[in-house]
Each structure stands twice: as C-alpha cells, then as structure tokens.
C-alpha cells in the first residue's frame, strides 16, 4: 500500500517556456508576447504561455485545498497599452501575502471578492467537480489534449469566429480616412508634440515621451495599420498644444479642427460593451481628452462627469492599487501606472471645483504610491535610442501629489451640500494649503528659468494649487465686508485671486486662459469678484480727506488688476467665448468702482459703459459668426438668435440700478445680492 506521502509526490517536469500554440504545433518559439510564429499565423491574440506549475508543486507539501490554492498572478497589461493574453485568471485569497490584493486579476481588470470569477475559483476544490475540472484543464489549459484534440481545435475555431464577429461591430471599425488628412504638416505636429511635453506634462504625467515621439514619427510616415489609441493620442496632443504654437495661422487651424478630433476620441471611448478599451492606452486617451476639452471649451463645464467614468475605468484596471501588489511587471510600467493614477486624481480634484461637487473618492480608497521624481525616459529599453528633446520639462507631479489629501479635504468642505463647514476647520485647512503652496513656491524659486515653457509649467502648477485657497476662502471673504471675524479669509482670498489674475501676464499660459474653459475660466468666475469687491471703496467708511487719499492710493493698484480682468474678458470673446454678459457685467463693475473712487455719478458711468460694452460685444459676435461660416463650422443659427436678443440691453438703461437684479437681465451670477452694497 502506498503511503500518503508517496501518493502526493509528483514527478518534476522541465518547465515549458514556449507559448501554448508553438508547443502544440511543435515549432520553435521566440518567447515574445506575442511570438513571431503566432503573428505569422495571424493568431497573435491567442498567444499565451502556460504557467509554471512545477514550481508550485515542488513548494506544496500537502494536497491543495480550497483555501490554500494560490494561482500564479498574471500580467495586467503591457507597456504598449494592449491587453495581455492570459490562459486563465489569477486570484489572491484572503490568506494571501500581506500587501497583495484580496481579489483577482484577469487580463486588464481587477475584481473584488464579490465578482463571480472569484466565486467560481472557489469551486475548483469541490470533490464533485474534480472530474469536470480535470477535463476542462485537458481541453482548455493544457498544451496536450490527448483524445480531445479535435474538441480543442473546434473551440479554438469558435474563438477565432467570435473575434471575427466582434471585429464587425461599428465600434471596432477604423477611423475615417479624411480625419488623417486633417492634421497639420509633419513638422508642425512634431513641434506641437514637443510643446505639449514641455508644458502640460509638467503637472499631468500621461505619456512616455520617447515612445510617443517614435509612434508619432511612424504615424506621420504611414498611418495605415496604426493602433487607434496612438492615433487618437496624436490628435489630442495636437489639440491641446495648438494654442501654444508661435504661428497664429497654426493656432487658428488647430482650433478650427480640434472639435472634430475631440468628438472622434469621445465617440471611440464611449463605444458600448467594449472590453478592449480597458487598456493603459485607452486611459491615456481619456486623460488627454479631458484636457483637450478644457483647452478648447468643448463641454468643459461637464468634465467632472467624464472624470468619474475615467476614475472607475482606472479602478477596474487596478490603478488604485500599487503595482507591487499586483502582477510582475517592468519598473517603467509600474511607474506609468502610478503617474496615470495621480494624474486622474488631479483631474478629478480640479473638476470637482469647477462642477461644485465632491470628488467622490477618499484617501482610503487607494494605496498607490506617489510617482517618483524622475522621468520614465531615464529607463530605456535595450536597443532604444533616446529621442532628442527640444526642451527638458520640469516634473511637478510628485510635489503636487503630496497635497492631494489636504486638497481632497478642502474640496469636500467647499462643496458639501448638507452642512456649513465650521470656520475653525476652514482656517485649519487653509493653513495646510498655505504650507503646500509654500513648498511648491520653494521648488518654483529653485527653477528660476526665463524659458517661456518653464514659466508656463510654473504658472500651471501655481494655478492648480492656488485655486483651492481661493475657493476655500471665497464665501467668507465676501462675508468679511459685513463681519470682521472673517478678515483672514478676505486677505487670503484676495491674495489668491491676485496670484491667479497675474497668470494672464504669462504669454503662453495666458493664451490657454483666454481660449480655455473649465478651470481656465477661474479669473472670470471667481477671482474677478473679489478684486472688484476690494477695488470698490465703502462710502460709509470714509471719514476724512486724508483717509480718502490713502484709500485712493490703495485702490488704484487694485483697479489696475480690475482693468486687466475686463480686458481679459474682452479677449476671451475674441478667442471664441460666446457669453457676452460676463464682459458687460465686469465692465459695469469697473465703471462703478472708478466713478465711486473719483466722486462721479455712478449711474451715468455705468449706463454709458453699458451702451459701449454692448456695441463692442455685438460687433465681436458678428465677427465670430463670419469666422465660423468661413471655416464651415457648426450651425450658427442659435448664435444669431442670441445676438438678436442682445438688443434687449438697451431697454434697461433708464431703470436705475434695479435692473441688475431683474430676472430679464440674468447674468448667471446667483449671488448678485452680495454686491448690492457696492
């Protein structure tokens, strides 16, 4: 009778390194993924490698049980952004090594314990199912199928037919040919790509520069058979960097086509029931799409909704779990996953301010380590040649990531719909934000470069962090005019507003502020109100002529910033902004502040300014309509209707200042009653 110890001993076999298909066909395999043999046979999608079960068997001293079985982990995804092809899913049970996830990794997705695949894996140890599982292994998982070769081949044919069926879906079709012809010349595309990496990638780390530039050059030489992810990334990079090009004709050309590229990428991402979108490449497309929408004002106010979809997509792929707790992967892929996750967190944070909604995530929801301070390009693959860089970009993502927890807290306080935040907590969070701003300022001072691209990166980083201080203190800064207890918020809010308004002076970043939407409209949606509030003196507080002179000297500095805001609002109209009410309203506020400071009639000054502002807006809107017609843009019927309605401005000139609060003169500022005392 054989002892139990002998019966449980398995004969060690030489580990198999060839892929399953090459072993079955008995041909030489180069061990790539996919291998050359499978690519030649047009079965690259089925190129899989059997896991080394011998190593597991050698470590096991007792028979496998339901709770003790621990499958080998599979690669989540390759650097190229394409899904890795694994023979079966892997799972980590509750008794797994500390630090590993308590769930399952299947191809490019991560599943928690509630997913059916985790439940199914538990049934493999049931005695009643052992014969069936053995048969399943023989037909599906093993390289040698014995008497079931015909069945295994038939199943393989079914898989090929299934892929053929899926390839006929509209969402799997290639991009229209004419869209490839819409890009600018090759030299301009490469210039815009370099501009993108030197500017926006300083804070949003999305792409690997060397890899992207090589793909870009390949695409420009021949766009056929190019991965759609790469193509869409190129389009979106051009759309994002377009406003930064030195040639005005290039800026106009890119702006006229950016909407088409953005809608193409949005359509591709929105394809229903397509698991092949769950790749790092698709994540990169999604991140670029959200930035492009803000830069080009395409649904920029709805970014928070799209960011929620992106975040769930990333979490389904396990980006919220540190790569060390997932599968074995290259160090560059680990760092790419970390950079993408913190980019998504940043996008989510910024969009929550723009939408007035909470971020919908807490610090306990992820354990991904912050990205390193060095670039992914420092780790080159063997045989790779580094693409020469026109400008070495600064990486602000690591220092921005340190302040994400406090900014999450601030965003929740700002946008809480149920409770008014205690002012003590506002002050506490404000101090933490000030500390974070101080750390970033030290980094910015160390750079101290006169390069326009470095200045852009510095302005971008400053904007991303300072707007939280502005939003946190905004309400209390307004209330401070009536309640001195909030004087600290008044000071902190005005300083943050002045810092953001000063960004207009940056030549490159100022272009994005003039043409962009979402967070790039902070000056007209938030900062301007505080500046006009401070630049309009309180008549009741003036007690002497000396006080008036001191007040005049102090207000004159603020009025210069107020005039800058009005000019900025006018320039936004030139860049395509269609909301004329913002420019008209701020021009009226400036006229009121100047008249009050100079002791002139406020009503006459505001009425005169209103006439002049409306005439200017009407003329600029006519020019926009003409430009849109020439570029064969979208229908301008609705825009022309809005122009006709603008004549109603003249009907309110003789009604004093009551028309500001009239429902027929809605300026889309819900808190206008706050300004009634100016």
XYZ file of C-alpha atoms in Angstrom:
678
model
C 0.000 0.000 0.000
C 1.405 3.327 -0.972
C 1.848 5.813 1.819
C 0.087 9.173 1.588
C 3.402 10.976 1.360
C 4.360 8.975 -1.721
C 0.982 9.374 -3.391
C 1.221 13.147 -3.129
C 4.682 13.324 -4.717
C 4.701 14.469 -8.328
C 7.436 13.843 -10.830
C 9.186 17.127 -11.662
C 8.929 18.148 -15.297
C 11.070 20.563 -17.231
C 9.341 23.966 -17.274
C 7.768 24.994 -20.577
C 8.949 28.312 -21.975
C 7.297 28.193 -25.414
C 3.795 29.508 -25.918
C 0.863 27.094 -25.949
C 0.336 27.327 -29.721
C 4.000 26.686 -30.601
C 4.151 23.693 -28.271
C 1.024 22.231 -29.797
C 2.340 22.767 -33.355
C 5.873 21.703 -32.302
C 7.594 24.750 -33.787
C 10.339 26.976 -32.385
C 9.058 29.877 -30.269
C 10.986 33.120 -29.732
C 9.165 33.582 -26.378
C 7.945 37.073 -27.232
C 4.449 38.266 -26.382
C 3.019 37.653 -28.893
C 5.652 35.448 -30.505
C 6.641 35.742 -34.152
C 5.154 32.341 -35.047
C 1.714 33.362 -33.806
C 1.959 36.686 -35.603
C 2.851 34.887 -38.840
C -0.135 32.559 -38.435
C -2.383 35.561 -37.671
C -3.248 34.178 -34.242
C -1.351 36.715 -32.147
C -4.366 37.297 -29.919
C -4.263 33.649 -28.780
C -0.547 33.627 -27.987
C -0.470 32.556 -24.335
C 2.047 30.947 -22.015
C 1.286 28.152 -19.583
C 2.137 28.975 -16.013
C 4.944 27.013 -14.332
C 3.015 24.542 -12.212
C 6.103 22.506 -11.348
C 7.450 25.252 -9.132
C 4.159 25.378 -7.278
C 4.010 21.617 -6.909
C 7.537 21.492 -5.540
C 6.670 24.015 -2.804
C 3.454 22.278 -1.734
C 3.853 19.673 0.983
C 0.145 18.973 1.376
C -2.594 18.493 -1.205
C -4.165 21.709 -2.471
C -7.339 22.763 -0.726
C -9.941 25.336 -1.469
C -8.426 27.872 0.926
C -4.795 27.130 0.237
C -4.713 27.234 -3.529
C -2.982 30.358 -4.778
C -2.868 30.825 -8.532
C 0.052 32.458 -10.229
C -0.595 36.111 -10.920
C -0.866 37.266 -14.498
C 0.468 40.391 -16.131
C -2.179 43.073 -16.024
C -1.054 44.886 -19.108
C 1.953 45.552 -21.286
C 3.552 48.953 -21.790
C 2.011 49.276 -25.213
C -1.433 49.632 -23.701
C -2.710 46.400 -25.226
C -4.288 43.704 -23.056
C -2.066 40.812 -22.107
C -3.429 37.439 -23.130
C -3.568 35.046 -20.231
C -4.801 31.464 -20.228
C -6.900 31.999 -17.122
C -7.481 34.484 -14.372
C -5.451 34.624 -11.205
C -6.698 35.191 -7.691
C -5.363 36.156 -4.304
C -7.448 34.729 -1.494
C -7.835 36.172 1.982
C -4.775 34.264 3.165
C -2.510 35.849 0.548
C 0.753 37.586 1.365
C 0.307 40.958 3.114
C 0.454 43.764 0.590
C -1.147 41.759 -2.196
C -4.698 42.427 -3.245
C -7.526 40.298 -1.907
C -9.118 39.658 -5.242
C -8.458 38.571 -8.789
C -6.519 39.925 -11.752
C -7.952 38.878 -15.104
C -6.330 40.245 -18.251
C -6.537 44.025 -17.770
C -9.119 44.060 -14.991
C -9.102 43.649 -11.230
C -12.066 42.023 -9.472
C -13.020 42.120 -5.814
C -14.430 39.203 -3.841
C -17.968 39.959 -4.996
C -17.239 39.137 -8.633
C -18.410 35.776 -9.964
C -14.917 34.810 -11.128
C -13.719 34.780 -7.519
C -16.665 32.601 -6.543
C -16.036 30.276 -9.483
C -12.409 29.776 -8.455
C -13.552 28.519 -5.051
C -15.495 25.671 -6.646
C -12.384 24.153 -8.199
C -11.592 22.332 -4.955
C -15.015 20.685 -4.609
C -14.738 16.867 -4.952
C -17.876 16.613 -7.079
C -16.393 18.963 -9.682
C -12.904 17.449 -9.822
C -13.628 15.232 -12.856
C -15.079 18.187 -14.763
C -12.218 20.498 -13.815
C -9.712 17.878 -14.914
C -11.466 17.607 -18.251
C -11.534 21.409 -18.540
C -7.794 21.589 -17.900
C -7.134 18.940 -20.520
C -9.130 20.709 -23.214
C -8.534 24.388 -22.423
C -5.416 24.870 -20.343
C -3.060 22.047 -21.219
C -0.903 22.010 -24.324
C -1.507 18.321 -24.914
C -5.194 17.473 -25.262
C -4.893 13.712 -25.733
C -8.051 12.272 -27.258
C -9.692 15.710 -27.162
C -7.522 17.357 -29.828
C -10.474 17.691 -32.178
C -12.578 19.346 -29.492
C -9.765 21.729 -28.544
C -9.288 22.686 -32.189
C -13.023 23.253 -32.585
C -13.040 25.538 -29.516
C -10.090 27.455 -30.942
C -12.017 27.890 -34.197
C -15.016 29.173 -32.226
C -12.783 31.768 -30.582
C -11.489 32.902 -33.957
C -15.049 33.182 -35.256
C -16.028 35.159 -32.149
C -13.208 37.605 -32.784
C -14.338 37.904 -36.384
C -17.881 38.692 -35.232
C -16.655 41.341 -32.798
C -14.472 42.916 -35.461
C -17.620 43.714 -37.466
C -19.051 45.886 -34.711
C -19.183 49.615 -35.517
C -17.008 50.389 -32.517
C -14.246 48.178 -33.931
C -14.132 49.919 -37.293
C -11.131 52.024 -38.235
C -11.123 55.806 -38.197
C -12.377 57.596 -41.321
C -9.624 58.297 -43.826
C -10.352 62.019 -44.049
C -9.519 62.574 -40.400
C -5.902 61.618 -41.043
C -5.723 64.347 -43.645
C -6.922 66.991 -41.178
C -3.657 67.139 -39.240
C -1.191 69.959 -39.923
C 2.135 69.249 -41.608
C 4.552 66.735 -40.102
C 6.969 69.358 -38.809
C 4.164 71.247 -37.080
C 2.796 68.070 -35.482
C 6.221 67.235 -34.065
C 6.642 70.811 -32.813
C 3.269 70.691 -31.085
C 4.151 67.345 -29.506
C 7.345 68.839 -28.085
C 5.358 71.827 -26.800
C 2.872 69.525 -25.103
C 5.549 67.586 -23.224
C 7.282 70.788 -22.109
C 4.045 72.349 -20.841
C 1.076 70.242 -19.759
C 3.125 67.122 -18.951
C 4.866 69.125 -16.234
C 1.836 68.519 -13.977
C -0.217 65.856 -15.788
C 2.037 62.855 -16.458
C 0.252 60.820 -19.112
C 2.568 59.756 -21.935
C 6.081 58.357 -22.258
C 7.798 60.922 -24.412
C 10.354 58.809 -26.286
C 7.831 56.099 -27.076
C 5.187 58.606 -28.152
C 7.554 60.565 -30.387
C 8.602 57.371 -32.168
C 4.971 56.376 -32.682
C 4.236 59.887 -33.897
C 7.019 59.740 -36.476
C 5.856 56.312 -37.647
C 2.290 57.560 -37.989
C 3.334 60.605 -39.993
C 5.226 58.357 -42.397
C 2.376 55.864 -42.802
C -0.884 55.969 -40.835
C -2.204 52.640 -42.121
C -2.456 49.785 -39.615
C -1.626 52.181 -36.773
C -3.098 51.461 -33.353
C -6.194 53.646 -32.904
C -5.077 54.536 -29.364
C -1.845 56.013 -30.697
C -3.659 57.887 -33.470
C -6.148 59.445 -31.053
C -3.351 60.392 -28.677
C -1.610 62.255 -31.511
C -4.795 64.135 -32.431
C -5.457 65.121 -28.821
C -1.873 66.208 -28.157
C -2.076 68.491 -31.201
C -5.427 69.862 -29.979
C -4.013 70.565 -26.507
C -0.778 72.206 -27.638
C -2.328 74.173 -30.507
C -2.739 77.466 -28.579
C 0.954 77.419 -27.652
C 2.360 77.482 -31.186
C 4.110 80.701 -32.156
C 2.429 80.870 -35.584
C -1.025 82.436 -35.330
C -2.163 80.661 -38.517
C -1.321 77.311 -36.931
C -3.264 78.237 -33.805
C -6.314 79.160 -35.872
C -6.062 75.997 -37.986
C -5.776 73.703 -34.953
C -8.603 75.482 -33.129
C -10.925 75.013 -36.120
C -10.314 71.240 -36.193
C -9.872 70.451 -32.510
C -13.604 69.937 -32.003
C -13.688 67.222 -34.669
C -10.736 65.390 -33.123
C -12.242 65.641 -29.646
C -15.593 64.262 -30.790
C -13.836 61.416 -32.606
C -11.954 60.423 -29.458
C -15.093 60.766 -27.329
C -17.052 58.539 -29.706
C -14.354 55.872 -29.680
C -14.141 55.846 -25.879
C -17.916 55.745 -25.499
C -18.359 52.589 -27.571
C -20.650 50.273 -25.576
C -19.657 46.847 -24.332
C -16.065 47.039 -25.481
C -13.615 45.486 -23.041
C -10.733 46.249 -25.385
C -10.999 49.862 -24.189
C -9.691 48.752 -20.792
C -6.028 49.354 -21.565
C -3.426 51.828 -20.433
C -3.540 53.283 -23.933
C -7.257 53.993 -23.588
C -6.666 55.513 -20.136
C -4.133 57.844 -21.727
C -6.618 58.790 -24.448
C -9.243 59.543 -21.807
C -6.893 61.779 -19.795
C -5.809 63.681 -22.896
C -9.438 64.040 -23.958
C -10.412 65.747 -20.695
C -7.556 68.240 -21.012
C -8.327 68.890 -24.685
C -11.976 69.573 -23.849
C -10.962 72.217 -21.319
C -8.341 73.859 -23.528
C -10.783 74.060 -26.460
C -14.016 74.689 -24.491
C -15.792 71.534 -25.645
C -18.123 70.563 -22.800
C -15.555 71.936 -20.354
C -18.141 72.531 -17.616
C -19.084 68.827 -17.586
C -15.591 67.437 -17.057
C -16.454 66.150 -13.571
C -18.962 63.681 -15.025
C -16.446 62.319 -17.509
C -13.720 62.206 -14.871
C -15.921 59.927 -12.786
C -16.109 57.496 -15.683
C -12.339 57.690 -16.123
C -11.735 57.040 -12.433
C -13.955 53.959 -12.416
C -12.242 52.727 -15.552
C -8.863 53.128 -13.837
C -10.040 51.398 -10.666
C -11.430 48.492 -12.676
C -7.935 48.111 -14.110
C -6.375 48.263 -10.652
C -4.572 51.592 -10.949
C -5.742 52.470 -7.439
C -3.696 49.539 -6.132
C 0.065 49.898 -6.029
C 1.670 47.831 -8.810
C 3.787 45.966 -6.256
C 0.600 44.294 -5.005
C -0.427 43.202 -8.488
C 1.423 41.178 -11.092
C 5.063 41.132 -12.032
C 5.751 43.944 -14.472
C 8.573 46.168 -15.627
C 9.585 49.089 -13.464
C 8.635 51.509 -16.253
C 5.120 50.090 -16.361
C 4.802 50.351 -12.597
C 5.817 53.993 -12.713
C 3.486 54.672 -15.643
C 0.548 53.243 -13.692
C 1.408 55.414 -10.693
C 1.727 58.526 -12.826
C -1.592 57.855 -14.553
C -3.388 57.277 -11.261
C -2.183 60.534 -9.736
C -2.996 62.355 -12.967
C -6.542 61.014 -12.701
C -6.734 62.099 -9.060
C -5.598 65.596 -10.075
C -8.145 65.790 -12.886
C -10.857 64.638 -10.505
C -9.885 67.211 -7.883
C -9.796 70.111 -10.311
C -13.084 69.168 -11.967
C -14.813 68.883 -8.582
C -14.146 72.594 -8.011
C -15.469 73.517 -11.453
C -18.653 71.480 -11.021
C -19.293 72.355 -7.383
C -19.397 68.666 -6.486
C -17.421 66.498 -4.084
C -14.541 64.414 -5.508
C -16.349 61.098 -4.809
C -13.170 59.417 -3.549
C -11.348 59.281 -0.214
C -7.712 58.667 0.613
C -8.633 55.225 1.981
C -9.798 54.159 -1.479
C -6.293 53.786 -2.921
C -2.835 52.674 -1.816
C -0.871 53.504 -4.958
C 2.469 55.029 -4.046
C 3.154 58.562 -5.351
C 5.187 58.733 -8.558
C 8.938 59.197 -8.494
C 10.642 62.480 -9.192
C 12.462 61.159 -12.245
C 11.147 60.737 -15.763
C 10.204 57.400 -17.268
C 12.555 58.218 -20.111
C 15.533 57.632 -17.820
C 14.876 53.887 -18.054
C 15.382 52.972 -21.679
C 14.772 49.569 -23.164
C 17.755 47.713 -24.590
C 18.413 48.905 -28.106
C 16.242 52.008 -27.740
C 17.606 55.361 -28.795
C 16.515 58.366 -26.799
C 14.634 60.953 -28.809
C 16.426 64.309 -28.567
C 14.357 66.768 -26.559
C 13.917 70.363 -27.640
C 13.274 71.284 -24.002
C 13.693 69.344 -20.769
C 10.356 69.557 -18.992
C 10.014 70.084 -15.257
C 8.139 67.418 -13.309
C 5.796 68.940 -10.714
C 3.615 65.852 -10.245
C 5.464 64.442 -7.192
C 5.150 67.666 -5.210
C 1.528 68.169 -6.304
C 0.686 64.617 -5.227
C 1.791 65.383 -1.662
C -1.012 67.927 -1.279
C -3.767 65.721 -2.724
C -5.113 64.594 0.709
C -5.486 68.160 2.014
C -7.000 69.323 -1.269
C -9.468 66.422 -1.142
C -10.486 67.583 2.319
C -10.778 71.168 1.114
C -12.940 70.162 -1.839
C -15.312 68.269 0.449
C -15.636 71.276 2.740
C -16.227 73.640 -0.160
C -18.859 71.534 -1.931
C -20.656 69.861 0.984
C -24.362 70.209 0.187
C -25.625 69.386 3.675
C -23.562 71.170 6.300
C -21.903 74.551 6.618
C -18.196 73.976 7.342
C -17.010 75.224 10.749
C -14.834 78.278 10.255
C -12.166 76.817 12.544
C -11.854 73.873 10.179
C -11.690 76.231 7.200
C -8.801 78.068 8.843
C -7.045 74.786 9.629
C -7.325 73.506 6.063
C -6.334 76.940 4.814
C -3.111 76.758 6.807
C -2.319 73.333 5.349
C -2.941 74.668 1.846
C -0.669 77.612 2.605
C 2.041 75.196 3.696
C 1.629 73.200 0.476
C 1.820 76.402 -1.567
C 4.974 77.380 0.295
C 6.635 74.055 -0.558
C 5.733 74.464 -4.214
C 6.986 78.047 -4.199
C 10.374 76.834 -2.963
C 10.530 74.410 -5.886
C 9.497 77.107 -8.346
C 12.116 79.503 -6.997
C 14.801 76.869 -7.490
C 13.935 76.622 -11.177
C 14.048 80.381 -11.773
C 14.210 79.966 -15.542
C 13.445 82.620 -18.127
C 12.303 79.995 -20.624
C 8.664 80.581 -21.689
C 7.961 76.863 -21.358
C 9.348 76.756 -17.816
C 7.242 79.796 -16.998
C 4.197 78.006 -18.418
C 4.885 74.976 -16.213
C 5.327 77.238 -13.197
C 2.084 79.106 -13.929
C 0.182 75.863 -14.483
C 1.385 74.401 -11.187
C 0.587 77.637 -9.340
C -2.922 77.690 -10.768
C -3.625 74.062 -9.826
C -2.807 74.679 -6.167
C -3.823 78.322 -5.581
C -7.372 77.921 -6.837
C -8.140 75.727 -3.817
C -7.222 78.550 -1.444
C -9.392 80.924 -3.462
C -12.403 78.602 -3.413
C -11.991 77.735 0.266
C -11.992 81.372 1.434
C -14.205 82.804 -1.320
C -17.525 82.853 0.527
C -16.042 84.071 3.805
C -14.044 86.751 2.001
C -17.303 88.193 0.653
C -18.908 87.974 4.107
C -15.919 89.739 5.684
C -17.170 93.112 4.416
C -20.010 92.816 6.925
C -18.347 90.576 9.523
C -14.737 91.355 10.541
C -14.398 87.866 12.055
C -13.730 86.618 8.533
C -10.992 89.161 7.803
C -8.373 86.416 7.422
C -10.395 84.852 4.606
C -10.692 88.257 2.981
C -6.924 88.670 2.970
C -6.186 85.075 1.886
C -8.863 85.111 -0.809
C -7.728 88.398 -2.343
C -4.098 87.268 -2.382
C -5.050 84.032 -4.149
C -7.206 85.973 -6.621
C -4.337 88.346 -7.406
C -1.984 85.390 -7.919
C -4.377 83.819 -10.423
C -5.021 87.078 -12.270
C -1.258 87.595 -12.556
C -1.078 84.374 -14.611
C -2.543 86.290 -17.571
C 0.804 88.057 -17.900
C 2.437 84.730 -18.801
C 2.449 84.834 -22.605
C 1.959 81.098 -23.203
C -0.252 80.263 -20.242
C -2.251 83.414 -20.872
C -3.270 82.006 -24.262
C -4.783 78.951 -22.594
C -6.560 81.168 -20.060
C -8.065 83.204 -22.904
C -9.293 80.298 -25.021
C -9.921 77.574 -22.426
C -12.890 76.564 -20.322
C -13.362 74.786 -17.007
C -10.560 75.665 -14.612
C -9.115 78.084 -17.166
C -12.107 80.396 -16.565
C -11.240 80.946 -12.892
C -10.462 84.609 -13.448
C -13.956 85.482 -14.650
C -15.832 83.008 -12.454
C -14.079 83.572 -9.113
C -11.062 85.864 -8.909
C -12.690 88.885 -10.553
C -15.477 89.187 -7.985
C -13.061 89.519 -5.076
C -10.915 92.048 -6.925
C -13.906 94.238 -7.802
C -15.144 93.915 -4.234
C -11.854 95.260 -2.895
C -11.479 97.933 -5.567
C -14.847 99.495 -4.750
C -14.472 101.551 -1.532
C -17.217 101.733 1.047
C -18.565 105.330 1.165
C -19.643 104.976 4.788
C -16.082 104.141 5.867
C -14.589 107.376 4.537
C -14.161 109.784 7.423
C -11.716 112.424 6.188
C -9.963 113.768 3.125
C -6.714 112.156 4.277
C -8.462 108.807 4.521
C -9.804 109.302 1.020
C -6.316 109.969 -0.345
C -4.905 106.902 1.371
C -7.812 104.844 0.127
C -7.353 106.164 -3.409
C -3.680 105.166 -3.457
C -4.551 101.678 -2.222
C -7.483 101.229 -4.590
C -5.563 102.373 -7.662
C -3.410 99.239 -7.520
C -6.498 97.035 -7.348
C -8.119 98.976 -10.180
C -5.185 98.092 -12.432
C -5.945 94.429 -11.793
C -9.654 95.103 -12.340
C -8.903 96.692 -15.718
C -6.793 93.650 -16.539
C -9.804 91.434 -15.791
C -12.062 93.480 -18.091
C -9.504 93.352 -20.890
C -9.120 89.613 -20.327
C -12.889 89.098 -20.579
C -12.891 91.037 -23.852
C -10.040 88.954 -25.250
C -11.940 85.768 -24.415
C -14.689 86.992 -26.743
C -12.092 87.340 -29.482
C -10.979 83.736 -28.856
C -14.493 82.373 -29.245
C -16.272 82.943 -25.933
C -19.987 83.446 -26.643
C -21.137 84.623 -23.200
C -21.131 88.408 -23.682
C -22.777 89.022 -20.317
C -19.559 88.420 -18.397
C -17.684 91.179 -20.221
C -20.632 93.578 -19.976
C -21.123 92.962 -16.268
C -17.463 93.359 -15.318
C -17.169 96.499 -17.412
C -20.122 97.916 -15.487
C -18.498 96.977 -12.181
C -15.258 98.668 -13.223
C -17.147 101.827 -14.217
C -18.942 101.849 -10.883
C -15.701 101.417 -8.907
C -13.905 104.166 -10.833
C -16.844 106.564 -10.518
C -17.179 105.954 -6.786
C -13.445 106.422 -6.262
C -13.424 109.676 -8.269
C -16.619 111.036 -6.725
C -18.544 110.959 -10.024
C -22.084 109.852 -10.810
C -22.139 106.058 -10.667
C -25.402 105.745 -12.590
C -24.198 107.828 -15.530
C -20.856 105.996 -15.684
C -22.486 102.575 -15.614
C -25.142 103.498 -18.202
C -22.536 104.887 -20.588
C -20.333 101.814 -20.132
C -23.288 99.512 -20.706
C -24.022 101.116 -24.088
C -20.391 100.919 -25.151
C -19.913 97.338 -23.947
C -22.973 96.028 -25.745
C -21.876 97.663 -29.001
C -18.428 96.097 -28.667
C -19.896 92.662 -27.930
C -22.316 92.833 -30.840
C -19.504 93.704 -33.231
C -17.301 90.892 -31.922
C -20.121 88.355 -32.152
C -20.704 89.320 -35.779
C -17.027 88.669 -36.453
C -17.299 85.275 -34.764
C -20.262 84.356 -36.946
C -18.333 85.352 -40.065
C -15.294 83.322 -38.989
C -17.453 80.301 -38.206
C -19.095 80.485 -41.635
C -15.745 80.652 -43.397
C -14.365 77.647 -41.527
C -17.566 75.668 -42.219
C -18.133 75.162 -38.524
C -21.362 74.142 -36.785
C -24.637 75.872 -37.457
C -24.693 79.446 -36.240
C -28.448 79.769 -36.040
C -28.555 79.622 -32.246
C -25.701 82.108 -32.026
C -27.536 84.554 -34.294
C -30.625 84.185 -32.122
C -28.564 85.168 -29.099
C -27.276 88.207 -30.981
C -30.827 89.333 -31.685
C -31.631 89.089 -28.001
C -28.684 91.306 -27.117
C -30.703 94.327 -28.307
C -32.721 93.973 -25.098
C -29.798 95.521 -23.206
C -30.871 98.984 -24.343
C -34.303 98.658 -22.782
C -32.976 98.781 -19.227
C -30.848 101.919 -19.361
C -33.467 104.192 -17.852
C -34.377 101.995 -14.892
C -31.592 102.957 -12.484
C -29.639 100.093 -10.912
C -32.636 97.891 -10.133
C -32.249 96.138 -13.477
C -29.175 94.303 -12.187
C -31.445 92.091 -10.081
C -34.223 91.843 -12.660
C -34.960 88.352 -13.975
C -34.843 89.636 -17.553
C -31.245 90.694 -17.063
C -29.876 87.378 -15.819
C -26.086 87.492 -15.738
C -25.757 83.908 -14.487
C -24.318 85.104 -11.171
C -26.528 83.566 -8.457
C -25.095 85.678 -5.617
C -25.592 89.153 -7.056
C -27.261 90.218 -3.824
C -23.808 90.106 -2.256
C -22.769 93.069 -4.378
C -25.771 95.295 -3.700
C -23.821 97.357 -1.192
C -21.041 98.392 -3.579
